[in-house]
mmCIF file of C-alpha atoms in Angstrom:
data_model
loop_
_atom_site.group_PDB
_atom_site.id
_atom_site.type_symbol
_atom_site.label_atom_id
_atom_site.label_comp_id
_atom_site.label_asym_id
_atom_site.label_seq_id
_atom_site.Cartn_x
_atom_site.Cartn_y
_atom_site.Cartn_z
ATOM 1 C CA MET A 14 -1.226 -87.286 9.320
ATOM 2 C CA SER A 15 -0.210 -88.425 12.857
ATOM 3 C CA ASN A 16 2.997 -85.887 12.197
ATOM 4 C CA SER A 17 1.136 -82.516 11.732
ATOM 5 C CA ASN A 18 -1.062 -83.662 14.970
ATOM 6 C CA GLU A 19 1.835 -84.586 17.212
ATOM 7 C CA ARG A 20 4.588 -81.999 16.581
ATOM 8 C CA PRO A 21 1.910 -79.023 17.848
ATOM 9 C CA GLY A 22 1.698 -81.190 21.639
ATOM 10 C CA PHE A 23 5.477 -81.526 21.322
ATOM 11 C CA ILE A 24 6.087 -78.254 21.119
ATOM 12 C CA VAL A 25 3.839 -77.137 23.094
ATOM 13 C CA ALA A 26 4.637 -79.583 26.029
ATOM 14 C CA ILE A 27 8.461 -78.226 25.852
ATOM 15 C CA GLY A 28 7.351 -74.641 25.760
ATOM 16 C CA ARG A 29 5.210 -75.401 29.271
ATOM 17 C CA GLY A 30 8.153 -77.302 30.650
ATOM 18 C CA THR A 31 10.623 -74.401 29.977
ATOM 19 C CA ILE A 32 8.003 -71.401 31.038
ATOM 20 C CA ALA A 33 7.414 -73.940 34.579
ATOM 21 C CA PHE A 34 11.122 -74.391 34.450
ATOM 22 C CA LEU A 35 12.009 -70.475 34.537
ATOM 23 C CA GLU A 36 9.396 -69.514 37.099
ATOM 24 C CA VAL A 37 10.668 -72.352 39.932
ATOM 25 C CA LEU A 38 14.065 -70.512 38.894
ATOM 26 C CA GLY A 39 12.429 -67.025 39.238
ATOM 27 C CA CYS A 40 11.399 -68.096 42.654
ATOM 28 C CA TYR A 41 14.191 -69.133 43.893
ATOM 29 C CA VAL A 42 16.000 -65.846 42.822
ATOM 30 C CA VAL A 43 13.411 -63.650 44.590
ATOM 31 C CA PHE A 44 13.283 -65.590 47.485
ATOM 32 C CA ALA A 45 17.489 -64.802 47.894
ATOM 33 C CA CYS A 46 17.392 -61.786 47.268
ATOM 34 C CA ARG A 47 14.840 -61.181 49.432
ATOM 35 C CA SER A 48 16.395 -62.856 52.540
ATOM 36 C CA LEU A 49 20.167 -61.561 51.804
ATOM 37 C CA GLY A 50 18.613 -58.297 50.857
ATOM 38 C CA GLY A 51 16.621 -58.163 54.238
ATOM 39 C CA LEU A 52 19.934 -58.391 56.358
ATOM 40 C CA TRP A 53 20.781 -55.097 56.941
ATOM 41 C CA ARG A 54 17.692 -54.061 57.487
ATOM 42 C CA HIS A 55 16.113 -56.276 58.965
ATOM 43 C CA THR A 56 16.123 -58.873 62.379
ATOM 44 C CA TRP A 57 17.667 -62.080 62.581
ATOM 45 C CA SER A 58 19.463 -63.873 64.845
ATOM 46 C CA LEU A 59 22.845 -64.298 65.582
ATOM 47 C CA ARG A 60 22.461 -67.420 67.016
ATOM 48 C CA ASP A 61 20.649 -68.745 65.099
ATOM 49 C CA LEU A 62 23.293 -68.314 62.526
ATOM 50 C CA VAL A 63 25.448 -69.912 65.100
ATOM 51 C CA GLU A 64 23.720 -73.553 65.169
ATOM 52 C CA GLN A 65 23.491 -73.125 61.269
ATOM 53 C CA LEU A 66 26.705 -73.403 60.591
ATOM 54 C CA GLU A 67 27.157 -76.368 63.004
ATOM 55 C CA ARG A 68 24.422 -77.872 61.234
ATOM 56 C CA VAL A 69 25.901 -77.661 57.839
ATOM 57 C CA GLY A 70 29.658 -78.011 58.674
ATOM 58 C CA VAL A 71 29.958 -80.301 61.870
ATOM 59 C CA GLY A 72 27.085 -82.233 61.020
ATOM 60 C CA SER A 73 28.213 -83.374 57.707
ATOM 61 C CA VAL A 74 31.791 -83.768 58.261
ATOM 62 C CA ILE A 75 31.027 -88.039 58.199
ATOM 63 C CA MET A 76 29.238 -88.247 55.371
ATOM 64 C CA VAL A 77 32.251 -85.853 53.516
ATOM 65 C CA SER A 78 34.799 -87.703 54.904
ATOM 66 C CA ILE A 79 33.309 -91.070 53.771
ATOM 67 C CA THR A 80 32.699 -89.779 50.362
ATOM 68 C CA SER A 81 36.126 -87.953 49.662
ATOM 69 C CA ALA A 82 38.920 -90.528 50.439
ATOM 70 C CA PHE A 83 36.884 -93.478 48.767
ATOM 71 C CA THR A 84 36.460 -90.554 45.533
ATOM 72 C CA GLY A 85 39.937 -90.423 45.897
ATOM 73 C CA MET A 86 40.757 -93.792 46.093
ATOM 74 C CA VAL A 87 38.462 -94.988 43.229
ATOM 75 C CA MET A 88 40.387 -92.203 41.071
ATOM 76 C CA ALA A 89 43.373 -93.984 41.703
ATOM 77 C CA VAL A 90 42.119 -97.646 41.152
ATOM 78 C CA GLN A 91 41.135 -96.400 37.666
ATOM 79 C CA THR A 92 43.875 -94.019 36.840
ATOM 80 C CA LEU A 93 47.381 -95.691 38.445
ATOM 81 C CA ASP A 94 47.030 -98.756 35.969
ATOM 82 C CA GLN A 95 47.152 -96.383 33.058
ATOM 83 C CA PHE A 96 49.513 -94.072 34.068
ATOM 84 C CA LEU A 97 51.714 -97.180 34.739
ATOM 85 C CA ARG A 98 51.208 -98.748 31.192
ATOM 86 C CA PHE A 99 52.506 -95.193 29.232
ATOM 87 C CA GLY A 100 54.991 -94.770 31.706
ATOM 88 C CA ALA A 101 53.170 -91.128 33.250
ATOM 89 C CA GLY A 102 53.552 -92.187 37.112
ATOM 90 C CA GLU A 103 54.831 -89.397 37.597
ATOM 91 C CA TYR A 104 52.092 -87.213 36.841
ATOM 92 C CA ILE A 105 49.440 -89.468 38.860
ATOM 93 C CA GLY A 106 49.434 -87.177 42.281
ATOM 94 C CA GLY A 107 48.862 -83.748 40.366
ATOM 95 C CA VAL A 108 45.990 -85.214 38.218
ATOM 96 C CA ILE A 109 43.876 -87.041 41.032
ATOM 97 C CA ALA A 110 44.502 -83.288 42.670
ATOM 98 C CA LEU A 111 43.651 -81.459 39.856
ATOM 99 C CA SER A 112 40.557 -83.405 39.685
ATOM 100 C CA LEU A 113 38.608 -83.391 42.928
ATOM 101 C CA ILE A 114 40.044 -79.442 44.022
ATOM 102 C CA ARG A 115 38.378 -78.452 40.676
ATOM 103 C CA GLU A 116 35.489 -81.006 40.395
ATOM 104 C CA MET A 117 34.865 -83.765 42.491
ATOM 105 C CA SER A 118 35.111 -82.547 45.685
ATOM 106 C CA PRO A 119 33.241 -79.024 45.261
ATOM 107 C CA VAL A 120 30.283 -81.446 43.680
ATOM 108 C CA LEU A 121 30.399 -83.993 45.588
ATOM 109 C CA THR A 122 30.104 -82.009 48.778
ATOM 110 C CA GLY A 123 27.488 -80.201 47.050
ATOM 111 C CA LEU A 124 25.240 -82.893 46.915
ATOM 112 C CA VAL A 125 25.967 -84.271 49.945
ATOM 113 C CA VAL A 126 24.872 -81.302 52.058
ATOM 114 C CA ALA A 127 21.825 -81.401 49.609
ATOM 115 C CA GLY A 128 20.548 -84.017 50.618
ATOM 116 C CA ARG A 129 21.584 -83.829 54.144
ATOM 117 C CA VAL A 130 21.193 -80.657 55.494
ATOM 118 C CA GLY A 131 18.571 -79.416 52.469
ATOM 119 C CA ALA A 132 15.626 -81.680 52.907
ATOM 120 C CA SER A 133 16.151 -80.824 56.495
ATOM 121 C CA MET A 134 16.122 -77.472 56.252
ATOM 122 C CA ALA A 135 12.807 -77.211 53.495
ATOM 123 C CA ALA A 136 10.844 -80.030 56.116
ATOM 124 C CA GLU A 137 11.408 -77.665 59.400
ATOM 125 C CA ILE A 138 9.916 -75.049 57.544
ATOM 126 C CA GLY A 139 7.923 -76.582 55.514
ATOM 127 C CA THR A 140 6.558 -77.686 59.180
ATOM 128 C CA MET A 141 6.958 -73.840 60.474
ATOM 129 C CA ARG A 142 4.702 -72.489 57.601
ATOM 130 C CA VAL A 143 1.931 -75.912 58.296
ATOM 131 C CA THR A 144 1.812 -75.200 61.853
ATOM 132 C CA GLU A 145 1.546 -71.482 61.588
ATOM 133 C CA GLN A 146 4.971 -70.960 63.246
ATOM 134 C CA LEU A 147 5.679 -68.740 60.454
ATOM 135 C CA ASP A 148 2.285 -66.309 60.640
ATOM 136 C CA ALA A 149 3.451 -65.384 64.142
ATOM 137 C CA LEU A 150 7.435 -64.084 63.336
ATOM 138 C CA LYS A 151 4.667 -61.653 60.780
ATOM 139 C CA ALA A 152 2.952 -60.854 64.058
ATOM 140 C CA PHE A 153 6.177 -59.808 65.661
ATOM 141 C CA GLY A 154 6.409 -57.790 63.561
ATOM 142 C CA LEU A 155 9.561 -60.143 62.012
ATOM 143 C CA ASN A 156 9.921 -60.291 58.234
ATOM 144 C CA ASP A 157 9.934 -64.487 58.060
ATOM 145 C CA GLU A 158 12.394 -64.599 54.990
ATOM 146 C CA VAL A 159 14.912 -62.698 56.434
ATOM 147 C CA PHE A 160 14.590 -64.341 60.143
ATOM 148 C CA VAL A 161 14.443 -67.729 58.785
ATOM 149 C CA GLY A 162 15.867 -68.064 55.477
ATOM 150 C CA ALA A 163 18.507 -65.804 55.961
ATOM 151 C CA PRO A 164 21.028 -67.195 58.652
ATOM 152 C CA ARG A 165 20.635 -70.437 56.809
ATOM 153 C CA ILE A 166 21.977 -69.569 53.661
ATOM 154 C CA VAL A 167 24.460 -67.286 54.627
ATOM 155 C CA ALA A 168 25.792 -70.214 56.856
ATOM 156 C CA SER A 169 25.661 -72.824 53.715
ATOM 157 C CA MET A 170 27.856 -70.308 51.778
ATOM 158 C CA ILE A 171 30.549 -70.047 54.686
ATOM 159 C CA MET A 172 30.452 -73.949 55.475
ATOM 160 C CA LEU A 173 30.159 -75.088 52.212
ATOM 161 C CA PRO A 174 34.147 -73.400 51.106
ATOM 162 C CA VAL A 175 35.430 -74.794 54.588
ATOM 163 C CA LEU A 176 33.523 -78.265 54.027
ATOM 164 C CA THR A 177 34.952 -78.356 50.467
ATOM 165 C CA ILE A 178 38.511 -77.758 51.777
ATOM 166 C CA TYR A 179 37.853 -80.640 54.312
ATOM 167 C CA SER A 180 37.179 -82.658 51.253
ATOM 168 C CA PHE A 181 40.364 -81.797 49.391
ATOM 169 C CA ALA A 182 42.554 -82.858 52.149
ATOM 170 C CA VAL A 183 40.593 -86.719 52.885
ATOM 171 C CA GLY A 184 40.417 -86.973 48.838
ATOM 172 C CA ILE A 185 43.855 -86.029 48.245
ATOM 173 C CA GLY A 186 45.333 -88.471 51.114
ATOM 174 C CA GLY A 187 42.333 -91.497 50.159
ATOM 175 C CA GLY A 188 43.906 -91.229 46.556
ATOM 176 C CA TYR A 189 47.915 -90.956 48.030
ATOM 177 C CA LEU A 190 47.365 -94.011 50.080
ATOM 178 C CA TYR A 191 46.585 -96.034 47.424
ATOM 179 C CA VAL A 192 48.663 -95.343 45.131
ATOM 180 C CA VAL A 193 51.674 -95.196 47.219
ATOM 181 C CA ALA A 194 51.244 -98.625 48.584
ATOM 182 C CA HIS A 195 50.899 -100.050 44.909
ATOM 183 C CA GLY A 196 54.779 -98.590 44.001
ATOM 184 C CA VAL A 197 54.324 -94.695 43.799
ATOM 185 C CA HIS A 198 57.241 -93.226 45.639
ATOM 186 C CA GLN A 199 55.587 -90.242 48.376
ATOM 187 C CA SER A 200 58.157 -87.578 47.146
ATOM 188 C CA THR A 201 56.530 -88.067 43.451
ATOM 189 C CA PHE A 202 53.253 -88.109 44.248
ATOM 190 C CA ARG A 203 53.961 -84.747 46.534
ATOM 191 C CA ARG A 204 56.211 -83.295 43.899
ATOM 192 C CA SER A 205 53.447 -83.701 40.732
ATOM 193 C CA ILE A 206 50.705 -82.182 43.191
ATOM 194 C CA GLU A 207 53.715 -78.613 43.126
ATOM 195 C CA VAL A 208 53.997 -79.196 39.556
ATOM 196 C CA LEU A 209 50.496 -79.597 37.987
ATOM 197 C CA VAL A 210 47.794 -77.503 40.730
ATOM 198 C CA ASP A 211 48.230 -73.775 40.434
ATOM 199 C CA PRO A 212 46.957 -72.081 43.272
ATOM 200 C CA TYR A 213 43.665 -70.484 41.021
ATOM 201 C CA ASP A 214 42.620 -74.520 40.596
ATOM 202 C CA VAL A 215 41.925 -74.022 44.795
ATOM 203 C CA TYR A 216 40.798 -70.619 43.981
ATOM 204 C CA GLY A 217 38.118 -71.751 41.115
ATOM 205 C CA GLY A 218 36.486 -74.735 43.246
ATOM 206 C CA LEU A 219 35.986 -72.941 46.844
ATOM 207 C CA LEU A 220 34.274 -70.400 44.193
ATOM 208 C CA LYS A 221 31.717 -73.423 43.084
ATOM 209 C CA ALA A 222 31.624 -74.049 46.865
ATOM 210 C CA LEU A 223 30.003 -70.747 47.676
ATOM 211 C CA ILE A 224 27.792 -70.814 44.999
ATOM 212 C CA PHE A 225 26.850 -74.219 45.961
ATOM 213 C CA GLY A 226 26.080 -73.020 49.293
ATOM 214 C CA LEU A 227 23.984 -70.724 48.375
ATOM 215 C CA ILE A 228 21.902 -72.718 45.745
ATOM 216 C CA ILE A 229 21.939 -75.427 48.067
ATOM 217 C CA ALA A 230 19.940 -72.722 51.037
ATOM 218 C CA THR A 231 18.074 -71.304 49.034
ATOM 219 C CA VAL A 232 16.425 -73.878 47.242
ATOM 220 C CA ALA A 233 15.917 -75.623 50.581
ATOM 221 C CA CYS A 234 14.149 -72.650 52.170
ATOM 222 C CA SER A 235 11.544 -71.662 49.470
ATOM 223 C CA GLU A 236 10.831 -75.229 49.107
ATOM 224 C CA GLY A 237 9.745 -74.639 53.064
ATOM 225 C CA PHE A 238 8.230 -71.223 52.444
ATOM 226 C CA ARG A 239 5.980 -73.130 49.237
ATOM 227 C CA ALA A 240 5.396 -76.246 51.094
ATOM 228 C CA GLY A 241 1.772 -77.857 50.852
ATOM 229 C CA ASN A 242 -0.921 -78.362 53.602
ATOM 230 C CA GLY A 243 -0.190 -81.685 56.031
ATOM 231 C CA ALA A 244 2.558 -83.984 56.316
ATOM 232 C CA LYS A 245 2.345 -84.705 52.922
ATOM 233 C CA GLY A 246 2.754 -81.267 51.422
ATOM 234 C CA VAL A 247 5.863 -81.329 53.577
ATOM 235 C CA GLY A 248 7.107 -83.991 52.382
ATOM 236 C CA GLU A 249 6.421 -83.241 48.870
ATOM 237 C CA ALA A 250 8.946 -79.453 49.644
ATOM 238 C CA THR A 251 11.447 -81.485 51.100
ATOM 239 C CA THR A 252 11.825 -84.248 48.125
ATOM 240 C CA ARG A 253 11.568 -80.729 45.650
ATOM 241 C CA ALA A 254 14.668 -79.110 47.850
ATOM 242 C CA VAL A 255 16.209 -82.302 47.007
ATOM 243 C CA VAL A 256 15.624 -83.139 43.337
ATOM 244 C CA TRP A 257 16.123 -79.093 42.338
ATOM 245 C CA GLY A 258 19.034 -78.589 44.590
ATOM 246 C CA ASP A 259 21.487 -81.434 42.623
ATOM 247 C CA MET A 260 20.468 -80.570 39.760
ATOM 248 C CA LEU A 261 21.089 -76.861 39.857
ATOM 249 C CA ILE A 262 24.099 -78.292 41.399
ATOM 250 C CA LEU A 263 24.823 -80.076 38.227
ATOM 251 C CA VAL A 264 23.573 -77.706 35.374
ATOM 252 C CA PHE A 265 25.838 -74.603 37.451
ATOM 253 C CA ASN A 266 28.385 -77.254 37.999
ATOM 254 C CA TYR A 267 29.133 -77.192 34.409
ATOM 255 C CA PHE A 268 28.706 -73.788 33.687
ATOM 256 C CA LEU A 269 30.874 -72.482 36.424
ATOM 257 C CA SER A 270 33.363 -75.109 34.661
ATOM 258 C CA THR A 271 33.062 -73.552 31.232
ATOM 259 C CA PHE A 272 33.826 -69.959 32.787
ATOM 260 C CA LEU A 273 36.605 -70.774 35.315
ATOM 261 C CA PHE A 274 38.608 -74.122 33.400
ATOM 262 C CA GLY A 275 37.378 -74.008 30.203
ATOM 263 C CA GLY A 276 38.935 -72.411 26.830
ATOM 264 C CA GLY A 277 42.570 -74.790 28.079
ATOM 265 C CA GLY A 278 42.837 -72.871 31.514
#
């Protein structure tokens, strides 16, 4: 009796959760299509694009530097002893570089930017909505989703790959310093990277970064446009932007990794 009463409730809850999840994803997709689709048909500010490039890129350098350097060193700490124990010390540099290029650098850079820049975008646009600045743009005949959203999305899609390349270098440098300090020769470290890392790995990592940039800015701007009234509504929109941005980065990273590097590729 109890199972027959609980099962429909559980199934209904799963169904409602799935529908709500798809509705939110649908809102993000529609917003991205409207913003990017209007790039050539509506007015937007080149000056705003430059400001967003600086905001996303330059403003994130310190956090990306610290995150990447210590991630590279931690990977070296965790793997060096194991590799030396099994006589595979000549591969340590390539393994660290491959892990950073394929997975760690795109994902960590995306999470850092989602937390710092995505939250800021959502709060800014949510405040614009609450103070009716978005309505003022419409009154001037501007498409608010293109005018506000397009520069932010384009800037994120440009700067995420740039930051990820920087993260590659800093992370590998951090691992290099630890490994060389513990007896592995410099030329061995460099040669293993040349042997194990293929240009396709770099292209795959940068493609991930570009898609993560699209996700971060789309989620942040969309949540800002959907913010409720008052400070509480803006705060809730900011929280949703960070939560959904981080969650979608991790979900899409799985599918992109499977597509790009799965099957022994």
